[in-house]
Each structure stands twice: as C-alpha cells, then as structure tokens.
Amino acid sequence: MGTENPGRPNFPARPAATPFAAAPPQNVMPFSSSGPLVGSEASGFRPTSPAAPQPTVPFSSSGPLAGSQSSGFRLPPPPRYTDPSVPPPASNVPPTGGPFQRFPTPPFPSTVQAPASRVPLVGQPIAQPPAPPVSFRPQPQIPPVPMGAPPQSVNSAPPNVNAPYSVSDSSFPAPMTNFQSSFPGYARMQSNADLQSPPMQSSFPSHQGGYAPAPPTSSTPFLSHQGGYVPPPPVAAPLGVQSRDQMQYPGSGPPGSIQGLIEDFSSLSIGSVPGSIDPGVDPKALPRPLEGDVEPKLFSEMYPMNCNPRFLRLTTSGIPNSQSLASRWHLPLGAVVCPLAEAPDGEEVPVVNFVSTGIIRCRRCRTYVNPYVTFTDAGRKWRCNICSLLNDVPGDYFAHLDATGKRIDLDQRPELTKGSVEFVAPTEYMMRPPMPPVYFFLIDVSVSAVRSGMIEVVAQTIRSCLDELPGYPRTQIGFATFDSAIHFYNMKSSLTQPQMMVVSDLDDIFVPLPDDLLVNLSESRSVVETFLDSLPSMFQDNVNVESAFGPALKAAFMVMSQLGGKLLIFQNTLPSLGVGRLKLRGDDLRVYGTDKEHMLRIPEDQFYKQMAAELTKYQIAVNIYAFSDKYTDIASLGTLAKYTGGQVCYYPGFQSAIHGEKLRHELARDLTRETAWESVMRIRCGKGVRFTSYHGNFMLRSTDLMALPAVDCDKAYAMQLTLEETLLTTQTVYFQVALLYTASCGERRIRVHTAAAPVVADLGEMYRQADVGAVVSVFSRLAIEKTLSSKLEDARNSVQLRIVKALKEYRNLYAVQHRLGGRIIFPESLKFLPLYGLALCRSTPLRGGYADAPLDERCSAGYTMMTLPVKKLLKLLYPSLIRLDEYLLKASAQVDDFKNLEKRLPLAAENLDSRGLYLYDDGFRFNIWFGRALSPDVAMNLLGADFAAELSKVTLSERENEMSRKLMRILKKLRESDPSFYHLCHLVRQGEQPREGFLLLSNLVEDQMGGANGYVDWILQIHRQVQQNP
Amino acid sequence: MVKLTLIARVTDGLPLAEGLDDSRDLKDAEFYKQQVKALFKNLSRGQNEASRMSIETGPYIFHYIIEGRVCYLTMCDRAYPKKLAFQYLEDLKNEFERVNGAQIETAARPYAFIKFDTFIQKTKKLYQDTRTQRNIAKLNDELYEVHQIMTRNVQEVLGVGEKLDQVSEMSSRLTSESRIYADKARDLNRQCW
C-alpha cells in the first residue's frame, strides 16, 4: 500500500512534531492511561525490561496479526525510527509508546506473565498467537540485536503485506511463519481494507507526516475522535464522527459524556497485583448469563410490527450498510429461525383466508403481503417492502386510505398489522391433496434390543399415545420389525390380530402386501393395539444378533413412499447385514489429532446420504432413536435425520429401568406435538443482502428452498447472510420467513414471519444491536459443521479466533480514546459471548479429544445442537446450578416460592458447598449433587434407606415426607416448564468418582478441567490475544 | 377398477376431497389429474350440463355425476362396469351429502373435506373386485339403469369450448365480410348508374 502511495511526497513539509502531537493521543494515551487507570499488564512488565518490548516492535508492526485497522497504527512508528536514523526508543518516546503499548500485550508480556504462571496453558492448544509466544519466550533477552533491522524492513516496505515479513523472517524465522500460518484469514481482510482505504489515506497522512501507511477504515473513528485537531476533514473523518454520534448518543446520554458510553460497553479490569506477575482478574466480576436467555428488546421496540423473537432472531439487528463494514463484523451475520415455536396462550398466530383474491404477493419477488408494505395511489397500488415494486391491489382487496395513508380496514387485516400470520393456501400451493399424518415405526428386535427392554417401553408408549396422535381420523400408522430379516405386519381393519410376514431376501427387497401395511389408525385401532400389546413378548426369546438395518430402511421407504410422513427408527445395534452395513470403524485414539480425525464424524457409507435424499423427496422425515451401549455409528445413522428434517435421540446403554421414563416422555412428545408435514421453507430479504448458507437439519432444494418433510416446535434453523452490493442505500432491510406446510388437520397453510431491521453505517451500532443468543446459535452450528471437516481442535480454535477478532475490533473502536488500555472491553450486548464461546468449546460435540466424550455421544449431541432453538441451546451451553437444601429445609415453603428462591449460581466448583444439595439442569438432565457434609437428615429424607448407598444405583422417587415431596414438586415443575426433552435425574455424591467427574465436574465450564481452560484463564487468554498487535 | 376419485364444487371448481393414495401404480396420474381439473373448470363455466356423463380418455374412462352443485368424479379402466362405477359415485354422493351437505356452499379453502378420504378409501375397496357377491348383485340390479348415460371423448368435451369459440369467430367474420360485400355492391351499383 504505502509503497505505491502517491501521497507520500505530498507531506514532506509537515513538521516532525505534528505527527507526534497527533500521534500521542492515538498511540500513547492508552498506554499511559492504562497505567494509572488500572495497573494493566503493561505496567507490570514495563520496569522489568524496557528493552525487551522494543525489539519486538518490528514484530508487532509487521505482524499480520492485527486486523485491517491495526495496520494503520502499526505502521506509523517505523518511519520515525528511521528518520532519526538511530532507532533507540529513548530518543523518541512518543512513538515507542504507540507500538509499545500495543505490542506489550501480545506475545511478550503475555508469555512473561501468564504462561509462566499457568502451566496448563502452555501445553494446551491455544488459539493462534499464543503458540508462537511459547517458542518466543527466550527472545526478550536478546532484543537489541534484531532490533535495528526489522524497523527498517518495515519501513522500506511499509505495506503490511508480505514483504516486511520476509525480511523479518530472516531474523525471527520461527515466530513469523507461525504468525502467518495461523492467520490465513487476514490476507483477505487486509485486502478489504485496502479497497477502501483510498479516501482515508488523504486524511491520515495529513497529520501523520511523510509516510502514508494507508490507514484502513477503522482508524477513522479514532482520528475523528481524537479531538478537533483533525485538519480539513477528509471524507473519512465526518464519516467517523457521524457514525459515532449515531451510535453512541441515540438518546442514552449527553453526547461526549462518559456516562453515555458506559451503556455501550462493559469493561473488566485486568490488573496485576503489585509485586506479582500473575495478572489478577476478579472471577466474581466476570459476566454470567444467570438470567438465562434474554431476548433482545431493542429490536422489537424499534419495529413493533416485527414477528416475535421466538420465531426469528438476527445475530445483530443492525445490518451493515457496506461490505467493508460487514467484513469488520467478525461474528456470524445471519438469523436463527424457529418457524413453529410454541406461542403462549392468547398469542396464537392468526389465520387469514384470502378466498376471493388469492394470496396477495409481490409480482416480482413473491413476497407475501405484510405490515411493512405501503399502499399508495388512493389504495389502488401497494409497494413491496422487499423489492419496492409497485403492485396492483386486487379489486376485492381494495380499501380506501385514511389521511395518514393507512388503510381504513387495518384493524380487520391481521396480515397488515402482525409480524406473524398464517395464510390458508389455495390449490396452487398443492402438489397433491394434503397428506394425512403418517407414522411408521421401524423397530430393531435383535437380542440386544430385547435385553435392553427398549421394545417394551416403545410399544407401551406408542399405545398410550394412540389417542393423541394428531390428525384424527385420517392418521395412518404402520410397523415393521427387523433383525436379520424384515417382518411386516398386516393390520387390515377386518382382522382381529395382525398377520406377520417375513421377508428374508435382503438383496432384493420387496413389500409383501400392497395395502394394509400402513393403515388408518381409527379403523384398525384394535389390530394396532393387539399388535403393540403382543410386540414385547413376540420377540422375547429372540437370539438373533444381526441387524439388517439398510434393507429394512428401504422396505419402510417403499411402504411410505406413497404418502410420506414420519419414520421412527429404533436401533440398538450396528447395522450388520445388507446395504448400508457399517463397520466397527471405532473410536480410535490414534486417529485423533490427525487429518483423518473428522472422518469419524461423517457417514462412512454413501448409502445413508443417498437414502436421505430419496426420503426427503418423498416427504419422509426420519427420527433416529439409538440405544446401544456399544458403538453404533451415530455419525452414519444420524445422516438420515440430518437431511430429512428429523432428529437423533441417543440413550447410551439403554436400560428400561433407568432410561425408560426419558424415552417414554421424549417419544410421546415426538408423537403428539403439533407437526407440520410436507413443508418447504424459504427466507427472503431485501435487495442487496442475500442468505447464502443454511445450517440445521434439512435438505436444500434449489439454492434457497429448504425441504422439510416434517417440522415441529423444537426445531430451529440458522442461516447466514452476505451483502451482495458494496453499499446498501436503503434505511431498512426486511426479512420474511415463509413456511408452506400441511397441518395435521389436513389444511395446507403458509406461515409467514416478517421482520425489519435498520441498516447502520457504524460498527459500534452493530455491536450495540447484537443478540448474543443468536450469535451463539449460529456459532455453534458453524463449529459443529467444522468438526465434520477438520479436527476438533481446529473447530475450537476457530471459535476462539472469531471471538478474539470481534473483541479486538471492538477494542479498536473504543479502547484508546477512553483510556481503557488495560481493560477488556466488550459490548454490553455481547458480554456473555466469551463465556458461551468457552462453553461451546467444552460442549460434548467439541470438547477435548478421544477420551473426553464417546464418539457416538459426541455425534448425537452434535446432531441435536444443530436443531436446538436459541433458548434451549443457551441452557445446554450454560446450564443452571441451583442450591436446593436451604429451600427444602424451609418449613412451609410452597412451590410458588421456588421461583423467587431459584438463584442460579456460576458454574464453578467453588460454588458447591459440601454442606449443600445442588441441582444442575442443562435442559436434558438433572444432576443432583449431594455434598459430603450434607446433613444426613436431608439425604435420608430424600433417598430413604438407600441414603448411604452408592448413588449410581439409587433412583429418586417420592418418599413419605414433606421434603421429598417438595423436591419432586420442584423437579416436576422444572420439567413442565421445559417439555421438549425429559430431564433424567442423576444423583451423585461429592467425591464419588468417576461419576462426579463426568456428570458434574467436567460440565462446570468455569473451572479448569484437564486441558480445557477455566473461565478466568479463557478471559485472560482472549484478552491477551485481543491486545496483541492491536 | 377405480383409479382416481375427486369431489369438487361445480360453481367454482374448488376441490373438496380426493381419494387418498389414488395415484399408486398409475404412471400418468398427474396428466389425468390435469384433465380432471380442466374438466372441472369447464363445468364451472356452465357447460356440459348433463348431470351424468362418461368421458373416455386413453385407456381409462371418467365417470361423473353432478348433484347439489357438487361433482363426484372417478376414473376407471375402460373394462370396469359402468354400472358399478356409477353406483360407487352414488354411494359417495349419499355419504358426502349426509356428512357435509350443509357446509358445501360455505367451504372456503381447497380440500375442506379432506377427511372424507377415509370413506372414499373404504368404499373404493368394496368396489375393487367386480366378482364379489355384493357387486354381482349390484350389476344385476335392473332398477339402476345407466344405458342412457352419454359417453363422449375427452378431446371432444375439453374441445367443446374451443369449437364454440371458433364458430362464433367465423360467424362474426362472416357478418363483417358480408357487410363489406354489401357496401361494395352498393358502390358498384352506384357506379353503374
């Protein structure tokens, strides 16, 4: 950049002092301020080795590390060094201050302070830069030698592209390559910055002196903010000012006041205790989402006609107005959609039937009429809010406009006032008559399935749900069982009991009967009941160990292909016969950490993906229930669910006595919850932006149409958006989710959710409007997808890297001028992001390596997390921990009081009092932890005579005393409040290893565990990386 | 054997119910369904007033009856006895009127009575086999007469509208041309004088 910068010769006349005068505010301030403000780490090391940091200056400046914006700051110093010809920092303090301040935090100080004090860190795979530091560490001692050269090199080739590195490489080969390799993403970013730098360049050089380091965009806010000294404001400056104003003082406080700022971001001080090099951070002060998920209010307040956030959440409701701005938002930009989220009573989505006019849609972009369309021309035309085309209003839909341009019939038109609405679909939206709900059960009856007791629970559960299956009287039902052969059941209504037909030719599967394998439930009810009653005993003596899963799946497909519907597969062994048989490819320790690691997590046999594609085509959704205690290759089986909009439920080592209740509840919910059939979903958005990637369980038909054979309220889908145009000219971007589906009652409907979001020109505003829940949801899906193509470690690193980039970007916005040098600063809206990021890295799909989670559990958790709505996902990532004993001991406390008493604790072992009783609830299970010194009374009351036994064998049941009843009431209440999954209760006593470890301790995400970071370490690590080469 | 069964409102062609897995084993189901839809559209324009009609199409034949502004239509093999087909439709009609009669006029969405498909399914099965005692009895029932029901070809039926248009177009052309002829003749006459 700088080399070819023609601006260079233009500013030779500038007095040398100016740059300094100008520069200090930028460079030095943070540094000096950080000292007094909070003993930042900088202060910690400054006295020890003033020389040490300096040699590194070249590093920091040349390092590709910093984002685009940092390059501008980095570059300034070198020229000054060379100007005086003698580089020593002493001669020109201010300039050094700049690099010094920035640089200190990076490798050197961090290594000097932190790694030394925290051994585990070193061995641990830290995201990016920390790795180099380790090898680096000795270097502070040999600083002066390379010192001269690097600055020159930087200077000679100012652009922060590759040239300088190669030079410095020679002096510091190792670190440099390290840096570069670990930041593949930066090259792109820089080039982005380059694209836009031209307008800024003019401003920057003007006070920087002779060299023109092409300050990237981000520097403008700084400049503009540094006070009034900015000379004739070039294009960039006003931009910066204006944007700052917009974002900072939209009404929060008087412009310029620090108070106004405080609402914008939070900061944490990380100071060092005098005399120690261990940076202290007050763990209590760290932000924690103890209130659970909080839906962003701002968004809905700004646009009251938007759909409820339970249906659609944007990662930030400030949509960037330019690609360059979007590229500085390092977090995902997109949405999480839960089209059928359960609405509380009274908030049901209104149903609208356009009988005579047909559904009103935009002629060009097919947007459905919504509250944001505008009527003009006395009500004869309406303008589409998404593509701004002027459409005619059909005669039957015409209404006069009042004085304000609103239709006079507005109060009778929910589609023009509500963000969520359902349209009754006319025949054009039907390929065929609405299908009835269809449930087909494919049940493994091999010996392991029989022994686990799964068959019995399944049969009982299905039988008990027959009355509640949606869609009476059209509901269709069918069964097939399989071991080494496939058994079909004729359920013709005229029979008294089902007839079984066995097909053992697995190579050429055929269906033995054209009809009556799938029957109308209301007509064949008694046959179905007889079948379910006899199913458990039918196979009780079966000793067949084989599993013809693939052929059975094909057979089920043939039976269902006429109608589609839901296929529920209960699988207890590894498929061993016929197509789709799977190998015990196993969870090999040696594969971890190699390039082949991810292969374990993707389907082994193409059969599964092809089959999933076929199933989707015929509107069949697959739900996999897996039960084995041995390896069953969930990665392969789950593929069926993944591409058909289904789900994976995994009950490792299923025993009906222990897991029966969980299976019963979850299967019942699966069967009885309101389900949308044969559906497709599309999300539309305004011109200039486009959804480009979709994440979740579905199959993409064409580029943007999600095929969803079945959808229910527990499924959410994430999508990311990109800017197609360099600059958005509109003020608002609209989003519209449309789900075309057949309801269980046989009505074809279109559910439409519409939302508007403002376009912003400022990064700070994007941060302010960020929704951490949505960000984390998209993040998790991306990270889990990444584990399918690379190592777990890489997936975790990418999470960390993006958080660091985002916070760094934010820091660059605010840190300097507000003297927050040594603090971690983060936007208020994203204050939980680092913690959720940590929790994500420690969640089952991503944690550790071979030993930290069995492969099947990892995969099934991954499949589950891909579908979870925001609230449930956050709960899973940061579960609640509640102390129970005090409440239980209180005499007359009613369950209602419990709400008030329910105080979530930070997830750290230090919060576990050994005299207490704690409940850990992650939305999928309860773990009740009995402290070692818990009063025996309590234990005895709750557990009866078993209270001293090993708790793994004890199940919690209601006993004859008030305390036990109270506890059961609490659990019941909690389960009812969150019915998607059944919380299976595990009891564990303090010190009872290894159960305590995997049930609770490894899930206390704030604690350090094995190779994983604790919260404090994680924050420090992120902070260090954020400050690196700012 | 019955292949397809559709029930629609005659006034606007709105489909009310349809047999469930009717399209099984039928290769061109979509094609024939399109024909049925075209037929319903024709009916809704007030043509083909005949309340009972059979229409040949390819290897199949449509039979329909119109009663109470509802059209009950089925598609069978040509070999399937006409008598049985119409009795099947009568059965459907009786049940449909009994269950849904009151709401037919007010139905506002397509397939509003899709629940009727279970009855269609059941009834269809009864008529599947022409040699059951029940069906033989029905075939021999002399009180139910279907001979006078007209049989036409689908092209003819769907083409009727087209042909009418053609005729009216030709006649209008004739009118205008004859007017020109009259004018010219008058001119010529004048010139001769």
PDB file of N, CA and C in Angstrom, chain A residues 286-345:
ATOM      1  N   LEU A 286     -16.774 -11.291  36.533  1.00  0.00           N
ATOM      2  CA  LEU A 286     -16.983 -11.699  35.148  1.00  0.00           C
ATOM      3  C   LEU A 286     -18.477 -11.847  34.863  1.00  0.00           C
ATOM      4  N   PRO A 287     -18.863 -11.493  33.686  1.00  0.00           N
ATOM      5  CA  PRO A 287     -20.291 -11.576  33.368  1.00  0.00           C
ATOM      6  C   PRO A 287     -20.759 -13.016  33.194  1.00  0.00           C
ATOM      7  N   ARG A 288     -21.943 -13.292  33.691  1.00  0.00           N
ATOM      8  CA  ARG A 288     -22.503 -14.641  33.564  1.00  0.00           C
ATOM      9  C   ARG A 288     -23.982 -14.537  33.240  1.00  0.00           C
ATOM     10  N   PRO A 289     -24.433 -15.392  32.386  1.00  0.00           N
ATOM     11  CA  PRO A 289     -25.851 -15.331  31.991  1.00  0.00           C
ATOM     12  C   PRO A 289     -26.744 -16.040  32.999  1.00  0.00           C
ATOM     13  N   LEU A 290     -26.753 -15.556  34.201  1.00  0.00           N
ATOM     14  CA  LEU A 290     -27.511 -16.270  35.222  1.00  0.00           C
ATOM     15  C   LEU A 290     -29.009 -16.056  35.086  1.00  0.00           C
ATOM     16  N   GLU A 291     -29.375 -15.153  34.229  1.00  0.00           N
ATOM     17  CA  GLU A 291     -30.812 -14.945  33.991  1.00  0.00           C
ATOM     18  C   GLU A 291     -31.295 -15.803  32.838  1.00  0.00           C
ATOM     19  N   GLY A 292     -30.410 -16.576  32.272  1.00  0.00           N
ATOM     20  CA  GLY A 292     -30.803 -17.346  31.104  1.00  0.00           C
ATOM     21  C   GLY A 292     -30.790 -16.468  29.871  1.00  0.00           C
ATOM     22  N   ASP A 293     -31.501 -16.911  28.881  1.00  0.00           N
ATOM     23  CA  ASP A 293     -31.514 -16.184  27.623  1.00  0.00           C
ATOM     24  C   ASP A 293     -32.428 -14.967  27.740  1.00  0.00           C
ATOM     25  N   VAL A 294     -31.932 -13.849  27.304  1.00  0.00           N
ATOM     26  CA  VAL A 294     -32.755 -12.645  27.296  1.00  0.00           C
ATOM     27  C   VAL A 294     -32.962 -12.227  25.846  1.00  0.00           C
ATOM     28  N   GLU A 295     -34.183 -12.201  25.439  1.00  0.00           N
ATOM     29  CA  GLU A 295     -34.440 -11.820  24.057  1.00  0.00           C
ATOM     30  C   GLU A 295     -34.201 -10.329  23.895  1.00  0.00           C
ATOM     31  N   PRO A 296     -33.621  -9.972  22.780  1.00  0.00           N
ATOM     32  CA  PRO A 296     -33.293  -8.559  22.584  1.00  0.00           C
ATOM     33  C   PRO A 296     -34.553  -7.723  22.508  1.00  0.00           C
ATOM     34  N   LYS A 297     -34.610  -6.724  23.364  1.00  0.00           N
ATOM     35  CA  LYS A 297     -35.823  -5.916  23.407  1.00  0.00           C
ATOM     36  C   LYS A 297     -35.800  -4.805  22.383  1.00  0.00           C
ATOM     37  N   LEU A 298     -34.604  -4.277  22.253  1.00  0.00           N
ATOM     38  CA  LEU A 298     -34.412  -3.118  21.402  1.00  0.00           C
ATOM     39  C   LEU A 298     -35.088  -3.292  20.053  1.00  0.00           C
ATOM     40  N   PHE A 299     -34.827  -4.456  19.496  1.00  0.00           N
ATOM     41  CA  PHE A 299     -35.282  -4.814  18.172  1.00  0.00           C
ATOM     42  C   PHE A 299     -36.794  -4.679  18.066  1.00  0.00           C
ATOM     43  N   SER A 300     -37.490  -5.313  18.984  1.00  0.00           N
ATOM     44  CA  SER A 300     -38.939  -5.315  18.866  1.00  0.00           C
ATOM     45  C   SER A 300     -39.525  -3.963  19.243  1.00  0.00           C
ATOM     46  N   GLU A 301     -38.784  -3.218  20.043  1.00  0.00           N
ATOM     47  CA  GLU A 301     -39.292  -1.886  20.375  1.00  0.00           C
ATOM     48  C   GLU A 301     -39.199  -0.960  19.169  1.00  0.00           C
ATOM     49  N   MET A 302     -38.115  -1.155  18.440  1.00  0.00           N
ATOM     50  CA  MET A 302     -37.908  -0.287  17.298  1.00  0.00           C
ATOM     51  C   MET A 302     -38.930  -0.577  16.200  1.00  0.00           C
ATOM     52  N   TYR A 303     -39.233  -1.844  16.026  1.00  0.00           N
ATOM     53  CA  TYR A 303     -40.182  -2.243  14.996  1.00  0.00           C
ATOM     54  C   TYR A 303     -41.267  -3.097  15.634  1.00  0.00           C
ATOM     55  N   PRO A 304     -42.254  -2.456  16.212  1.00  0.00           N
ATOM     56  CA  PRO A 304     -43.250  -3.219  16.973  1.00  0.00           C
ATOM     57  C   PRO A 304     -44.041  -4.206  16.114  1.00  0.00           C
ATOM     58  N   MET A 305     -44.013  -4.027  14.824  1.00  0.00           N
ATOM     59  CA  MET A 305     -44.786  -4.954  13.999  1.00  0.00           C
ATOM     60  C   MET A 305     -43.978  -6.183  13.604  1.00  0.00           C
ATOM     61  N   ASN A 306     -42.753  -6.247  14.074  1.00  0.00           N
ATOM     62  CA  ASN A 306     -41.952  -7.431  13.778  1.00  0.00           C
ATOM     63  C   ASN A 306     -42.548  -8.666  14.433  1.00  0.00           C
ATOM     64  N   CYS A 307     -42.215  -9.810  13.866  1.00  0.00           N
ATOM     65  CA  CYS A 307     -42.661 -11.050  14.492  1.00  0.00           C
ATOM     66  C   CYS A 307     -41.921 -11.215  15.813  1.00  0.00           C
ATOM     67  N   ASN A 308     -42.485 -12.007  16.666  1.00  0.00           N
ATOM     68  CA  ASN A 308     -41.880 -12.239  17.972  1.00  0.00           C
ATOM     69  C   ASN A 308     -40.502 -12.882  17.814  1.00  0.00           C
ATOM     70  N   PRO A 309     -39.544 -12.473  18.652  1.00  0.00           N
ATOM     71  CA  PRO A 309     -38.208 -13.054  18.517  1.00  0.00           C
ATOM     72  C   PRO A 309     -38.170 -14.571  18.706  1.00  0.00           C
ATOM     73  N   ARG A 310     -39.208 -15.146  19.261  1.00  0.00           N
ATOM     74  CA  ARG A 310     -39.153 -16.602  19.387  1.00  0.00           C
ATOM     75  C   ARG A 310     -39.165 -17.258  18.009  1.00  0.00           C
ATOM     76  N   PHE A 311     -39.658 -16.553  17.004  1.00  0.00           N
ATOM     77  CA  PHE A 311     -39.691 -17.114  15.658  1.00  0.00           C
ATOM     78  C   PHE A 311     -38.436 -16.777  14.862  1.00  0.00           C
ATOM     79  N   LEU A 312     -37.969 -15.561  15.037  1.00  0.00           N
ATOM     80  CA  LEU A 312     -36.846 -15.121  14.210  1.00  0.00           C
ATOM     81  C   LEU A 312     -35.943 -14.215  15.027  1.00  0.00           C
ATOM     82  N   ARG A 313     -34.679 -14.553  15.068  1.00  0.00           N
ATOM     83  CA  ARG A 313     -33.724 -13.682  15.744  1.00  0.00           C
ATOM     84  C   ARG A 313     -32.541 -13.444  14.829  1.00  0.00           C
ATOM     85  N   LEU A 314     -32.125 -12.204  14.774  1.00  0.00           N
ATOM     86  CA  LEU A 314     -30.961 -11.861  13.962  1.00  0.00           C
ATOM     87  C   LEU A 314     -29.739 -11.779  14.872  1.00  0.00           C
ATOM     88  N   THR A 315     -28.585 -12.130  14.346  1.00  0.00           N
ATOM     89  CA  THR A 315     -27.392 -12.062  15.178  1.00  0.00           C
ATOM     90  C   THR A 315     -27.084 -10.613  15.545  1.00  0.00           C
ATOM     91  N   THR A 316     -27.396  -9.713  14.645  1.00  0.00           N
ATOM     92  CA  THR A 316     -27.404  -8.310  15.040  1.00  0.00           C
ATOM     93  C   THR A 316     -28.512  -7.651  14.259  1.00  0.00           C
ATOM     94  N   SER A 317     -29.267  -6.806  14.931  1.00  0.00           N
ATOM     95  CA  SER A 317     -30.346  -6.191  14.169  1.00  0.00           C
ATOM     96  C   SER A 317     -29.883  -4.898  13.527  1.00  0.00           C
ATOM     97  N   GLY A 318     -28.611  -4.604  13.638  1.00  0.00           N
ATOM     98  CA  GLY A 318     -28.068  -3.511  12.844  1.00  0.00           C
ATOM     99  C   GLY A 318     -27.397  -4.118  11.631  1.00  0.00           C
ATOM    100  N   ILE A 319     -28.024  -3.973  10.485  1.00  0.00           N
ATOM    101  CA  ILE A 319     -27.465  -4.594   9.285  1.00  0.00           C
ATOM    102  C   ILE A 319     -26.413  -3.647   8.701  1.00  0.00           C
ATOM    103  N   PRO A 320     -25.216  -4.131   8.481  1.00  0.00           N
ATOM    104  CA  PRO A 320     -24.151  -3.247   7.994  1.00  0.00           C
ATOM    105  C   PRO A 320     -24.487  -2.719   6.604  1.00  0.00           C
ATOM    106  N   ASN A 321     -24.116  -1.485   6.364  1.00  0.00           N
ATOM    107  CA  ASN A 321     -24.507  -0.892   5.088  1.00  0.00           C
ATOM    108  C   ASN A 321     -23.492  -1.141   3.983  1.00  0.00           C
ATOM    109  N   SER A 322     -22.351  -1.713   4.340  1.00  0.00           N
ATOM    110  CA  SER A 322     -21.375  -1.929   3.281  1.00  0.00           C
ATOM    111  C   SER A 322     -20.634  -3.229   3.525  1.00  0.00           C
ATOM    112  N   GLN A 323     -20.065  -3.738   2.476  1.00  0.00           N
ATOM    113  CA  GLN A 323     -19.324  -4.985   2.611  1.00  0.00           C
ATOM    114  C   GLN A 323     -18.123  -4.802   3.520  1.00  0.00           C
ATOM    115  N   SER A 324     -17.546  -3.628   3.450  1.00  0.00           N
ATOM    116  CA  SER A 324     -16.361  -3.441   4.285  1.00  0.00           C
ATOM    117  C   SER A 324     -16.751  -3.445   5.755  1.00  0.00           C
ATOM    118  N   LEU A 325     -17.894  -2.865   6.041  1.00  0.00           N
ATOM    119  CA  LEU A 325     -18.345  -2.871   7.430  1.00  0.00           C
ATOM    120  C   LEU A 325     -18.681  -4.306   7.848  1.00  0.00           C
ATOM    121  N   ALA A 326     -19.314  -5.019   6.955  1.00  0.00           N
ATOM    122  CA  ALA A 326     -19.663  -6.407   7.268  1.00  0.00           C
ATOM    123  C   ALA A 326     -18.404  -7.225   7.528  1.00  0.00           C
ATOM    124  N   SER A 327     -17.347  -6.912   6.797  1.00  0.00           N
ATOM    125  CA  SER A 327     -16.132  -7.707   6.972  1.00  0.00           C
ATOM    126  C   SER A 327     -15.449  -7.394   8.296  1.00  0.00           C
ATOM    127  N   ARG A 328     -15.817  -6.299   8.900  1.00  0.00           N
ATOM    128  CA  ARG A 328     -15.227  -5.998  10.206  1.00  0.00           C
ATOM    129  C   ARG A 328     -16.051  -6.576  11.341  1.00  0.00           C
ATOM    130  N   TRP A 329     -17.194  -7.070  11.010  1.00  0.00           N
ATOM    131  CA  TRP A 329     -18.035  -7.734  11.997  1.00  0.00           C
ATOM    132  C   TRP A 329     -17.630  -9.203  11.942  1.00  0.00           C
ATOM    133  N   HIS A 330     -16.811  -9.602  12.857  1.00  0.00           N
ATOM    134  CA  HIS A 330     -16.227 -10.930  12.674  1.00  0.00           C
ATOM    135  C   HIS A 330     -17.139 -12.044  13.141  1.00  0.00           C
ATOM    136  N   LEU A 331     -18.254 -11.676  13.711  1.00  0.00           N
ATOM    137  CA  LEU A 331     -19.174 -12.695  14.190  1.00  0.00           C
ATOM    138  C   LEU A 331     -20.097 -13.088  13.029  1.00  0.00           C
ATOM    139  N   PRO A 332     -20.821 -14.163  13.188  1.00  0.00           N
ATOM    140  CA  PRO A 332     -21.723 -14.531  12.098  1.00  0.00           C
ATOM    141  C   PRO A 332     -22.778 -13.452  11.887  1.00  0.00           C
ATOM    142  N   LEU A 333     -23.102 -13.218  10.654  1.00  0.00           N
ATOM    143  CA  LEU A 333     -24.170 -12.276  10.326  1.00  0.00           C
ATOM    144  C   LEU A 333     -25.304 -13.120   9.759  1.00  0.00           C
ATOM    145  N   GLY A 334     -26.367 -13.217  10.483  1.00  0.00           N
ATOM    146  CA  GLY A 334     -27.422 -14.094   9.987  1.00  0.00           C
ATOM    147  C   GLY A 334     -28.603 -14.147  10.917  1.00  0.00           C
ATOM    148  N   ALA A 335     -29.331 -15.239  10.843  1.00  0.00           N
ATOM    149  CA  ALA A 335     -30.574 -15.341  11.593  1.00  0.00           C
ATOM    150  C   ALA A 335     -30.774 -16.757  12.097  1.00  0.00           C
ATOM    151  N   VAL A 336     -31.551 -16.864  13.146  1.00  0.00           N
ATOM    152  CA  VAL A 336     -31.988 -18.169  13.629  1.00  0.00           C
ATOM    153  C   VAL A 336     -33.511 -18.174  13.565  1.00  0.00           C
ATOM    154  N   VAL A 337     -34.043 -19.161  12.890  1.00  0.00           N
ATOM    155  CA  VAL A 337     -35.478 -19.198  12.651  1.00  0.00           C
ATOM    156  C   VAL A 337     -36.065 -20.437  13.299  1.00  0.00           C
ATOM    157  N   CYS A 338     -37.102 -20.230  14.064  1.00  0.00           N
ATOM    158  CA  CYS A 338     -37.822 -21.357  14.645  1.00  0.00           C
ATOM    159  C   CYS A 338     -39.278 -21.175  14.227  1.00  0.00           C
ATOM    160  N   PRO A 339     -39.636 -21.622  13.031  1.00  0.00           N
ATOM    161  CA  PRO A 339     -40.888 -21.185  12.423  1.00  0.00           C
ATOM    162  C   PRO A 339     -42.135 -21.584  13.206  1.00  0.00           C
ATOM    163  N   LEU A 340     -42.057 -22.681  13.945  1.00  0.00           N
ATOM    164  CA  LEU A 340     -43.260 -23.150  14.630  1.00  0.00           C
ATOM    165  C   LEU A 340     -43.136 -23.049  16.137  1.00  0.00           C
ATOM    166  N   ALA A 341     -42.290 -22.161  16.613  1.00  0.00           N
ATOM    167  CA  ALA A 341     -42.087 -22.049  18.055  1.00  0.00           C
ATOM    168  C   ALA A 341     -43.427 -21.988  18.776  1.00  0.00           C
ATOM    169  N   GLU A 342     -43.464 -22.611  19.931  1.00  0.00           N
ATOM    170  CA  GLU A 342     -44.713 -22.637  20.683  1.00  0.00           C
ATOM    171  C   GLU A 342     -45.027 -21.247  21.206  1.00  0.00           C
ATOM    172  N   ALA A 343     -46.226 -20.804  20.930  1.00  0.00           N
ATOM    173  CA  ALA A 343     -46.618 -19.493  21.418  1.00  0.00           C
ATOM    174  C   ALA A 343     -47.477 -19.674  22.654  1.00  0.00           C
ATOM    175  N   PRO A 344     -47.305 -18.816  23.629  1.00  0.00           N
ATOM    176  CA  PRO A 344     -48.152 -18.927  24.815  1.00  0.00           C
ATOM    177  C   PRO A 344     -49.608 -18.677  24.459  1.00  0.00           C
ATOM    178  N   ASP A 345     -50.498 -19.154  25.308  1.00  0.00           N
ATOM    179  CA  ASP A 345     -51.926 -18.984  25.037  1.00  0.00           C
ATOM    180  C   ASP A 345     -52.245 -17.518  24.812  1.00  0.00           C
TER     181      ASP A 345
END
